PDB file of C-alpha atoms in Angstrom:
ATOM      1  CA  ARG A  25      68.915  21.884  16.575  1.00 44.00           C
ATOM      2  CA  THR A  26      69.173  19.244  13.841  1.00 45.00           C
ATOM      3  CA  HIS A  27      70.791  21.834  11.584  1.00 44.00           C
ATOM      4  CA  LEU A  28      73.384  22.595  14.273  1.00 42.00           C
ATOM      5  CA  VAL A  29      74.241  18.901  14.687  1.00 44.00           C
ATOM      6  CA  GLY A  30      74.601  18.561  10.897  1.00 43.00           C
ATOM      7  CA  LEU A  31      76.827  21.629  10.837  1.00 42.00           C
ATOM      8  CA  MET A  32      78.999  20.182  13.614  1.00 43.00           C
ATOM      9  CA  GLN A  33      79.342  16.847  11.825  1.00 47.00           C
ATOM     10  CA  GLY A  34      79.884  18.389   8.404  1.00 47.00           C
ATOM     11  CA  PHE A  35      82.158  21.294   9.261  1.00 49.00           C
ATOM     12  CA  VAL A  36      83.595  21.351  12.790  1.00 49.00           C
ATOM     13  CA  TYR A  37      84.415  17.651  13.316  1.00 54.00           C
ATOM     14  CA  PRO A  38      86.329  17.254  10.041  1.00 57.00           C
ATOM     15  CA  LYS A  39      88.368  20.379  10.866  1.00 58.00           C
ATOM     16  CA  VAL A  40      89.167  19.105  14.359  1.00 58.00           C
ATOM     17  CA  ILE A  41      90.074  15.665  13.061  1.00 58.00           C
ATOM     18  CA  ASP A  42      92.166  17.170  10.235  1.00 62.00           C
ATOM     19  CA  TYR A  43      94.057  19.378  12.719  1.00 60.00           C
ATOM     20  CA  PHE A  44      94.513  16.493  15.134  1.00 59.00           C
ATOM     21  CA  PHE A  45      95.774  14.146  12.435  1.00 58.00           C
ATOM     22  CA  ARG A  46      98.275  16.659  11.102  1.00 62.00           C
ATOM     23  CA  LYS A  47      99.692  17.111  14.612  1.00 62.00           C
ATOM     24  CA  GLN A  48      99.643  13.442  15.576  1.00 58.00           C
ATOM     25  CA  ILE A  49     100.920  12.081  12.270  1.00 59.00           C
ATOM     26  CA  GLN A  50     103.888  14.384  12.584  1.00 63.00           C
ATOM     27  CA  LEU A  51     104.541  13.033  16.091  1.00 66.00           C
ATOM     28  CA  LYS A  52     103.803   9.400  15.259  1.00 71.00           C
ATOM     29  CA  ALA A  53     105.412   9.216  11.784  1.00 74.00           C
ATOM     30  CA  ASP A  54     108.645   7.713  13.105  1.00 80.00           C
ATOM     31  CA  ASP A  55     106.765   5.154  15.199  1.00 87.00           C
ATOM     32  CA  ASP A  56     104.638   4.140  12.232  1.00 87.00           C
ATOM     33  CA  ARG A  57     107.670   3.866   9.964  1.00 88.00           C
ATOM     34  CA  LEU A  58     109.354   1.634  12.544  1.00 90.00           C
ATOM     35  CA  PHE A  59     106.133  -0.380  12.869  1.00 92.00           C
ATOM     36  CA  ARG A  60     106.096  -1.067   9.107  1.00 92.00           C
ATOM     37  CA  LEU A  61     109.801  -1.996   9.066  1.00 92.00           C
ATOM     38  CA  ASN A  62     109.327  -4.386  11.982  1.00 91.00           C
ATOM     39  CA  CYS A  63     106.258  -5.950  10.346  1.00 92.00           C
ATOM     40  CA  ALA A  64     108.417  -6.780   7.319  1.00 91.00           C
ATOM     41  CA  TRP A  65     110.816  -9.001   9.260  1.00 90.00           C
ATOM     42  CA  LEU A  66     108.350 -10.197  11.909  1.00 89.00           C
ATOM     43  CA  SER A  67     106.063 -11.568   9.180  1.00 88.00           C
ATOM     44  CA  LYS A  68     108.773 -14.140   8.414  1.00 87.00           C
ATOM     45  CA  GLU A  69     109.101 -15.385  12.015  1.00 85.00           C
ATOM     46  CA  THR A  70     107.806 -18.797  13.058  1.00 80.00           C
ATOM     47  CA  PHE A  71     104.822 -19.268  15.343  1.00 81.00           C
ATOM     48  CA  SER A  72     107.003 -20.402  18.227  1.00 77.00           C
ATOM     49  CA  ASN A  73     109.256 -17.332  17.895  1.00 79.00           C
ATOM     50  CA  LEU A  74     106.154 -15.163  18.326  1.00 81.00           C
ATOM     51  CA  ALA A  75     105.081 -17.206  21.393  1.00 80.00           C
ATOM     52  CA  ILE A  76     101.925 -18.563  19.764  1.00 81.00           C
ATOM     53  CA  PRO A  77     100.887 -21.654  21.748  1.00 78.00           C
ATOM     54  CA  GLU A  78     101.887 -24.917  20.073  1.00 78.00           C
ATOM     55  CA  GLU A  79      98.537 -26.626  20.646  1.00 76.00           C
ATOM     56  CA  ILE A  80      96.757 -23.903  18.675  1.00 79.00           C
ATOM     57  CA  VAL A  81      98.946 -23.964  15.558  1.00 79.00           C
ATOM     58  CA  GLN A  82     100.222 -27.534  15.555  1.00 77.00           C
ATOM     59  CA  ASP A  83      98.333 -28.385  12.341  1.00 78.00           C
ATOM     60  CA  TYR A  84      99.605 -25.349  10.415  1.00 79.00           C
ATOM     61  CA  ASP A  85     102.839 -24.467   8.660  1.00 75.00           C
ATOM     62  CA  SER A  86     104.372 -21.173   9.794  1.00 70.00           C
ATOM     63  CA  THR A  87     104.934 -20.082   6.179  1.00 70.00           C
ATOM     64  CA  THR A  88     101.206 -19.534   5.608  1.00 75.00           C
ATOM     65  CA  MET A  89      98.651 -17.738   7.717  1.00 80.00           C
ATOM     66  CA  PRO A  90      96.265 -20.068   9.554  1.00 83.00           C
ATOM     67  CA  PRO A  91      92.644 -19.595   8.488  1.00 80.00           C
ATOM     68  CA  PHE A  92      91.584 -18.691  12.033  1.00 80.00           C
ATOM     69  CA  LEU A  93      93.880 -15.649  11.914  1.00 88.00           C
ATOM     70  CA  TRP A  94      93.258 -14.713   8.296  1.00 89.00           C
ATOM     71  CA  ARG A  95      89.723 -13.389   8.875  1.00 91.00           C
ATOM     72  CA  SER A  96      90.873 -11.355  11.866  1.00 93.00           C
ATOM     73  CA  SER A  97      93.753  -9.859   9.918  1.00 93.00           C
ATOM     74  CA  GLU A  98      91.459  -9.007   6.995  1.00 94.00           C
ATOM     75  CA  LYS A  99      89.002  -7.281   9.332  1.00 94.00           C
ATOM     76  CA  MET A 100      91.819  -5.390  11.021  1.00 94.00           C
ATOM     77  CA  SER A 101      93.077  -4.134   7.644  1.00 93.00           C
ATOM     78  CA  GLU A 102      89.806  -2.169   7.376  1.00 94.00           C
ATOM     79  CA  LEU A 103      90.762  -0.145  10.464  1.00 91.00           C
ATOM     80  CA  GLU A 104      92.373   2.751   8.642  1.00 85.00           C
ATOM     81  CA  LEU A 105      89.369   3.114   6.331  1.00 89.00           C
ATOM     82  CA  MET A 106      87.269   4.171   9.328  1.00 88.00           C
ATOM     83  CA  LEU A 107      86.772   7.885   9.958  1.00 84.00           C
ATOM     84  CA  VAL A 108      85.153   7.827  13.397  1.00 87.00           C
ATOM     85  CA  PRO A 109      87.033   6.590  16.497  1.00 86.00           C
ATOM     86  CA  ALA A 110      83.990   4.589  17.666  1.00 86.00           C
ATOM     87  CA  ASP A 111      84.014   2.698  14.350  1.00 90.00           C
ATOM     88  CA  MET A 112      87.748   2.086  14.741  1.00 92.00           C
ATOM     89  CA  ILE A 113      87.237   0.619  18.205  1.00 91.00           C
ATOM     90  CA  LEU A 114      84.397  -1.534  16.906  1.00 92.00           C
ATOM     91  CA  CYS A 115      86.689  -2.771  14.102  1.00 94.00           C
ATOM     92  CA  VAL A 116      89.367  -3.764  16.642  1.00 95.00           C
ATOM     93  CA  TYR A 117      86.712  -5.459  18.768  1.00 94.00           C
ATOM     94  CA  GLU A 118      85.332  -7.423  15.803  1.00 95.00           C
ATOM     95  CA  SER A 119      88.827  -8.409  14.648  1.00 95.00           C
ATOM     96  CA  ILE A 120      89.732  -9.933  17.990  1.00 93.00           C
ATOM     97  CA  ALA A 121      86.288 -11.497  18.430  1.00 93.00           C
ATOM     98  CA  LEU A 122      86.940 -13.281  15.113  1.00 93.00           C
ATOM     99  CA  ILE A 123      90.036 -14.890  16.617  1.00 89.00           C
ATOM    100  CA  TYR A 124      87.910 -16.387  19.382  1.00 85.00           C
ATOM    101  CA  SER A 125      85.116 -17.594  17.104  1.00 86.00           C
ATOM    102  CA  ASP A 126      87.491 -19.018  14.509  1.00 86.00           C
ATOM    103  CA  LEU A 127      89.594 -20.816  17.129  1.00 83.00           C
ATOM    104  CA  VAL A 128      86.441 -22.641  18.162  1.00 80.00           C
ATOM    105  CA  SER A 129      85.611 -23.474  14.525  1.00 81.00           C
ATOM    106  CA  TYR A 130      89.048 -24.470  13.224  1.00 80.00           C
ATOM    107  CA  CYS A 131      90.990 -25.647  16.268  1.00 77.00           C
ATOM    108  CA  LYS A 132      88.173 -26.844  18.519  1.00 77.00           C
ATOM    109  CA  VAL A 133      89.580 -24.726  21.354  1.00 76.00           C
ATOM    110  CA  GLU A 134      87.144 -23.484  23.960  1.00 76.00           C
ATOM    111  CA  PRO A 135      87.259 -19.678  24.332  1.00 72.00           C
ATOM    112  CA  SER A 136      87.468 -20.035  28.103  1.00 77.00           C
ATOM    113  CA  ARG A 137      90.813 -21.841  27.672  1.00 78.00           C
ATOM    114  CA  ILE A 138      92.378 -18.864  25.863  1.00 80.00           C
ATOM    115  CA  SER A 139      94.188 -16.701  28.380  1.00 82.00           C
ATOM    116  CA  ALA A 140      95.533 -13.199  27.827  1.00 83.00           C
ATOM    117  CA  ASP A 141      98.996 -14.756  27.459  1.00 85.00           C
ATOM    118  CA  ASP A 142      97.655 -16.884  24.589  1.00 85.00           C
ATOM    119  CA  LEU A 143      95.576 -14.137  22.987  1.00 88.00           C
ATOM    120  CA  THR A 144      98.238 -11.428  22.816  1.00 91.00           C
ATOM    121  CA  PRO A 145     100.590 -13.311  20.434  1.00 90.00           C
ATOM    122  CA  LEU A 146      97.629 -14.149  18.189  1.00 91.00           C
ATOM    123  CA  VAL A 147      96.640 -10.475  18.058  1.00 94.00           C
ATOM    124  CA  ILE A 148     100.271  -9.529  17.363  1.00 93.00           C
ATOM    125  CA  TYR A 149     100.350 -12.023  14.468  1.00 92.00           C
ATOM    126  CA  ALA A 150      97.062 -10.732  13.014  1.00 93.00           C
ATOM    127  CA  THR A 151      98.245  -7.124  13.370  1.00 95.00           C
ATOM    128  CA  ILE A 152     101.556  -7.866  11.641  1.00 94.00           C
ATOM    129  CA  HIS A 153      99.688  -9.271   8.638  1.00 93.00           C
ATOM    130  CA  ALA A 154      96.990  -6.562   8.479  1.00 93.00           C
ATOM    131  CA  ASP A 155      99.190  -4.200   6.408  1.00 91.00           C
ATOM    132  CA  LEU A 156      98.413  -1.170   8.569  1.00 93.00           C
ATOM    133  CA  LEU A 157     100.170   2.057   7.588  1.00 90.00           C
ATOM    134  CA  PHE A 158      99.467   4.352  10.548  1.00 88.00           C
ATOM    135  CA  PRO A 159      98.548   2.211  13.554  1.00 91.00           C
ATOM    136  CA  ASN A 160     100.191   4.475  16.140  1.00 90.00           C
ATOM    137  CA  ALA A 161      98.427   7.583  14.832  1.00 84.00           C
ATOM    138  CA  THR A 162      95.168   5.634  14.630  1.00 87.00           C
ATOM    139  CA  LEU A 163      95.647   4.389  18.187  1.00 89.00           C
ATOM    140  CA  GLU A 164      96.321   7.927  19.382  1.00 83.00           C
ATOM    141  CA  MET A 165      93.158   9.172  17.715  1.00 80.00           C
ATOM    142  CA  MET A 166      91.107   6.369  19.250  1.00 85.00           C
ATOM    143  CA  MET A 167      92.443   7.139  22.717  1.00 82.00           C
ATOM    144  CA  ASN A 168      91.945  10.901  22.465  1.00 78.00           C
ATOM    145  CA  PHE A 169      88.524  10.995  20.822  1.00 76.00           C
ATOM    146  CA  THR A 170      86.819   8.241  22.800  1.00 77.00           C
ATOM    147  CA  GLU A 171      85.540   8.270  26.358  1.00 76.00           C
ATOM    148  CA  ASN A 172      88.080   6.703  28.678  1.00 73.00           C
ATOM    149  CA  GLN A 173      85.430   4.426  30.155  1.00 70.00           C
ATOM    150  CA  ILE A 174      84.819   2.752  26.782  1.00 72.00           C
ATOM    151  CA  VAL A 175      88.462   1.882  26.084  1.00 71.00           C
ATOM    152  CA  SER A 176      89.323   0.891  29.641  1.00 72.00           C
ATOM    153  CA  THR A 177      86.454  -1.322  30.827  1.00 77.00           C
ATOM    154  CA  GLY A 178      84.625  -4.447  29.789  1.00 85.00           C
ATOM    155  CA  GLU A 179      85.249  -6.701  26.832  1.00 89.00           C
ATOM    156  CA  ILE A 180      85.782  -3.788  24.434  1.00 89.00           C
ATOM    157  CA  GLY A 181      88.398  -2.342  26.777  1.00 90.00           C
ATOM    158  CA  TYR A 182      90.121  -5.722  27.080  1.00 91.00           C
ATOM    159  CA  TYR A 183      90.301  -6.174  23.302  1.00 92.00           C
ATOM    160  CA  PHE A 184      91.379  -2.555  22.754  1.00 92.00           C
ATOM    161  CA  THR A 185      94.145  -2.842  25.371  1.00 91.00           C
ATOM    162  CA  THR A 186      95.328  -6.126  23.845  1.00 94.00           C
ATOM    163  CA  TRP A 187      95.505  -4.512  20.400  1.00 95.00           C
ATOM    164  CA  ALA A 188      97.305  -1.430  21.803  1.00 94.00           C
ATOM    165  CA  THR A 189      99.812  -3.802  23.425  1.00 94.00           C
ATOM    166  CA  ALA A 190     100.311  -5.559  20.075  1.00 95.00           C
ATOM    167  CA  VAL A 191     100.946  -2.259  18.265  1.00 96.00           C
ATOM    168  CA  ASN A 192     103.407  -1.159  20.944  1.00 95.00           C
ATOM    169  CA  TYR A 193     105.205  -4.528  20.867  1.00 94.00           C
ATOM    170  CA  ILE A 194     105.562  -4.485  17.079  1.00 94.00           C
ATOM    171  CA  THR A 195     106.758  -0.865  17.125  1.00 94.00           C
ATOM    172  CA  THR A 196     109.390  -1.329  19.841  1.00 92.00           C
ATOM    173  CA  ILE A 197     110.694  -4.890  19.347  1.00 91.00           C
ATOM    174  CA  THR A 198     114.156  -5.353  17.874  1.00 89.00           C
ATOM    175  CA  ARG A 199     115.657  -8.498  16.397  1.00 86.00           C
ATOM    176  CA  GLU A 200     118.122  -8.606  19.281  1.00 88.00           C
ATOM    177  CA  ASP A 201     115.267  -8.499  21.818  1.00 86.00           C
ATOM    178  CA  LEU A 202     113.443 -11.315  20.033  1.00 84.00           C
ATOM    179  CA  ILE A 203     116.576 -13.477  19.771  1.00 83.00           C
ATOM    180  CA  SER A 204     117.359 -12.850  23.443  1.00 84.00           C
ATOM    181  CA  THR A 205     113.810 -13.798  24.476  1.00 80.00           C
ATOM    182  CA  ILE A 206     113.900 -16.987  22.378  1.00 77.00           C
ATOM    183  CA  ALA A 207     117.292 -17.978  23.816  1.00 78.00           C
ATOM    184  CA  LYS A 208     116.065 -17.366  27.376  1.00 78.00           C
ATOM    185  CA  GLU A 209     112.915 -19.445  26.815  1.00 75.00           C
ATOM    186  CA  ASN A 210     114.911 -22.266  25.218  1.00 71.00           C
ATOM    187  CA  ASN A 211     117.300 -22.241  28.172  1.00 69.00           C
ATOM    188  CA  GLU A 212     114.401 -22.333  30.674  1.00 72.00           C
ATOM    189  CA  ASN A 213     112.755 -25.214  28.780  1.00 68.00           C
ATOM    190  CA  PHE A 214     116.066 -27.107  28.700  1.00 63.00           C
ATOM    191  CA  LEU A 215     116.503 -26.649  32.463  1.00 68.00           C
ATOM    192  CA  LYS A 216     112.927 -27.824  33.158  1.00 70.00           C
ATOM    193  CA  LYS A 217     113.426 -30.975  31.097  1.00 71.00           C
ATOM    194  CA  ASN A 218     116.742 -31.829  32.801  1.00 70.00           C
ATOM    195  CA  LYS A 219     115.664 -31.402  36.434  1.00 65.00           C
TER     196      LYS A 219
END
């Protein structure tokens, strides 16, 4: 029995993963190319343009990465070095958990005060700066080779879904969409102030 498990891990799994990656990379190559192109210009955007809450980044200049996002981004850059989907999911989980722990350390923000609306832009920022090459293919592999219950429930599911949202946002956003969103928010803020 042990020999059979070793054979499966050493021979069958690599073949399945190799086949899957060839198929999925072909399908996701355009998305990943677009992701990398968008990361190039999004990395130059200010915190407010990426909807990062002012109270979190008020002490930091938008030209440098805040230390509470640096560790998360570094951890996330290890994602594509992982070979097993469970390790990939754990890497995403640890990356986002670092955002929470470092916000407490650097910004003195209580984790309970960080809503999903606050967390998502932080994850987007960390993902932009993680220098990922194939996030869409990696995401596809994680979704197809992991039990649905793991990626859709609990804290791991929440973090995984947040990261998947970040990858999708970065892949699909255009400069026109971002400019339109910023203009709309500025207009809404102006109207609120002048009521």
